[in-house]
Amino acid sequence: MLQKLAAQLTRSLSPGGLSTCRHLSGGVGLPKSGGGDGVGVDDGGISKEFGKNDHPVIKEGNGGRSNGKLGTFSGLTPDFPCIVGNPSSGPEPTYASVPKNSYRLFEYPDTFCLELNSGRLPGFKLAYETWGSLNPDASNSILLCTGLSASSHARSHPLNPAKGWWESFIGPGCALDTDKFFIICANLLGSCFGSSGPSSVNPETGDPYATTFPVVSVTDLVRSQFLLLDQLGIQRLHAAVGSSLGGMLSLASAVEFPDRVNRLISISSASYSHPTSIAMRYLQRKAIMTDPHWRSGRYYGSDYPKTGMKLAREIATLTYRSGPEWETRFGRRRLNPAAPQAVSLCPTFVIEQYLDYQGEASSVRLDPNSLLYLSKAMDLFDAEDQLDRVICPAMILGVQSDILFPVEQQRQLAQRLRDIGRCRRVTYFELTSLYGHDTFLLDVHNVGTAVKGFLETEHA
């Protein structure tokens, strides 16, 4: 019996026996001749091209040959173009190239004390842009509060014709109607698009602040913007409007300055950060801070921490959209459906390539240190015990598919404001969009209609 088994094993290990692994559908063994698409034979054995050029070549390793004879092992050659093709630093970040003549600059000359760690800044700058015209009594102004990664460029204008991040929501007849309102959008303190932040030069040292920049809170961000409003001669806002981190800012505006905000709109946001959101942002910060090029935040003028920033933005992309949308857009579609058995450790599925693309594209659009500081501000935000200070009409808008700010948080916020009873009116909208957290950027009809209606309705 043993001799018979040995003979069968010998036959299975012969070149003819290994030509097809019959227990696998379609077979992935050594072809006897050149095969179909992407498959060929060279002097080293088998070479299977997997998909496009950014995928590795699968070859029989040296372990598959012994003294020129076919052995029992056939594995991957450890070549990974999906890693090698992504440089660990560079190119030059695009956030540093925003034209300075495309925004206005507010400069606060005095010492600015921050909420945490007894932090102080020797003054600061805020980049801001405006649309529409301020009426004689300055009562038609709307403060548009940005998300974590946005600049002040919410809509195109003659000084900067590039489309803004809320382009379709601002303009004549739009949700923020420039025929009726004066719109102000400021880049956040701690950001990198003209406002003071880690990448700015500390006037006392002549070097970039880097991670010596003090930790900022949502309250600090709001206070700095209201100093800008003072400079513009605006004592009372028609509304504070914001989404995501911007929604925290609009809520905090009504908490910190209840007598200066006529109404607030908070979209896909909350009165505190959910533990899942904190965990997701922690992973983004860790990805950046463990990149060797981060150098404790002192990478300015040196190698940019590209690998960590790219991974952080890929993680962020997961939180911005929804599972149902991924299923609809990508499902389990493969990059190389013609060769389902040609698998490497690099991306196999279209969704993986999409994340890689998004991470690559956005990795140089925001200063990594700014992401660290502003994401931390989001995690620390908790206005639950201060909601009794909100007295203006409020509109809270949630999205059922949002995983970054679960819709239950918007329901709770609206109900808390109603239960406290100090708001003159609380309006709640809930959307069923597939787009998850990014609905506030994409759903012009539903989000825009709700915003426009609330802004233009008289509230008793």
Short mmCIF file of N, CA and C in Angstrom, two decimals, residues 387 390 394-396 410-429:
data_model
loop_
_atom_site.label_atom_id
_atom_site.label_comp_id
_atom_site.label_asym_id
_atom_site.label_seq_id
_atom_site.Cartn_x
_atom_site.Cartn_y
_atom_site.Cartn_z
N LEU A 387 -26.33 73.26 26.92
CA LEU A 387 -27.39 73.44 25.92
C LEU A 387 -28.49 74.39 26.41
N VAL A 390 -28.61 77.87 24.77
CA VAL A 390 -29.10 78.07 23.40
C VAL A 390 -30.53 78.58 23.47
N ALA A 394 -33.42 76.71 16.30
CA ALA A 394 -32.37 75.79 15.86
C ALA A 394 -32.92 74.78 14.88
N MET A 395 -32.13 74.49 13.84
CA MET A 395 -32.45 73.41 12.92
C MET A 395 -31.34 72.35 13.02
N ILE A 396 -31.73 71.13 13.29
CA ILE A 396 -30.81 70.01 13.38
C ILE A 396 -31.13 69.06 12.24
N GLN A 410 -28.11 63.27 16.38
CA GLN A 410 -28.90 64.43 15.97
C GLN A 410 -30.31 64.37 16.57
N ARG A 411 -30.89 63.18 16.63
CA ARG A 411 -32.20 63.04 17.27
C ARG A 411 -32.13 63.46 18.74
N GLN A 412 -31.08 63.00 19.42
CA GLN A 412 -30.92 63.34 20.83
C GLN A 412 -30.73 64.83 21.03
N LEU A 413 -29.92 65.46 20.17
CA LEU A 413 -29.68 66.89 20.30
C LEU A 413 -30.97 67.67 20.12
N ALA A 414 -31.74 67.35 19.09
CA ALA A 414 -33.01 68.05 18.86
C ALA A 414 -33.95 67.85 20.04
N GLN A 415 -34.02 66.64 20.55
CA GLN A 415 -34.93 66.37 21.67
C GLN A 415 -34.47 67.07 22.94
N ARG A 416 -33.14 67.11 23.17
CA ARG A 416 -32.62 67.80 24.35
C ARG A 416 -32.96 69.29 24.31
N LEU A 417 -32.81 69.90 23.15
CA LEU A 417 -33.13 71.31 23.02
C LEU A 417 -34.62 71.55 23.26
N ARG A 418 -35.45 70.64 22.78
CA ARG A 418 -36.90 70.76 23.03
C ARG A 418 -37.22 70.60 24.51
N ASP A 419 -36.59 69.59 25.13
CA ASP A 419 -36.88 69.32 26.54
C ASP A 419 -36.44 70.47 27.44
N ILE A 420 -35.29 71.06 27.12
CA ILE A 420 -34.82 72.19 27.92
C ILE A 420 -35.78 73.37 27.78
N GLY A 421 -36.29 73.58 26.58
CA GLY A 421 -37.36 74.53 26.38
C GLY A 421 -36.97 75.98 26.23
N ARG A 422 -35.69 76.27 26.10
CA ARG A 422 -35.28 77.67 25.97
C ARG A 422 -35.21 78.12 24.51
N CYS A 423 -35.04 77.19 23.58
CA CYS A 423 -35.08 77.52 22.15
C CYS A 423 -36.50 77.94 21.76
N ARG A 424 -36.58 79.00 20.98
CA ARG A 424 -37.90 79.45 20.56
C ARG A 424 -38.55 78.45 19.60
N ARG A 425 -37.69 77.71 18.89
CA ARG A 425 -38.23 76.70 17.97
C ARG A 425 -37.10 75.72 17.64
N VAL A 426 -37.43 74.43 17.61
CA VAL A 426 -36.47 73.41 17.22
C VAL A 426 -37.05 72.63 16.04
N THR A 427 -36.33 72.65 14.93
CA THR A 427 -36.75 71.94 13.72
C THR A 427 -35.78 70.78 13.48
N TYR A 428 -36.34 69.62 13.21
CA TYR A 428 -35.48 68.45 12.97
C TYR A 428 -35.82 67.82 11.63
N PHE A 429 -34.77 67.59 10.82
CA PHE A 429 -34.91 66.87 9.55
C PHE A 429 -34.01 65.65 9.58
#
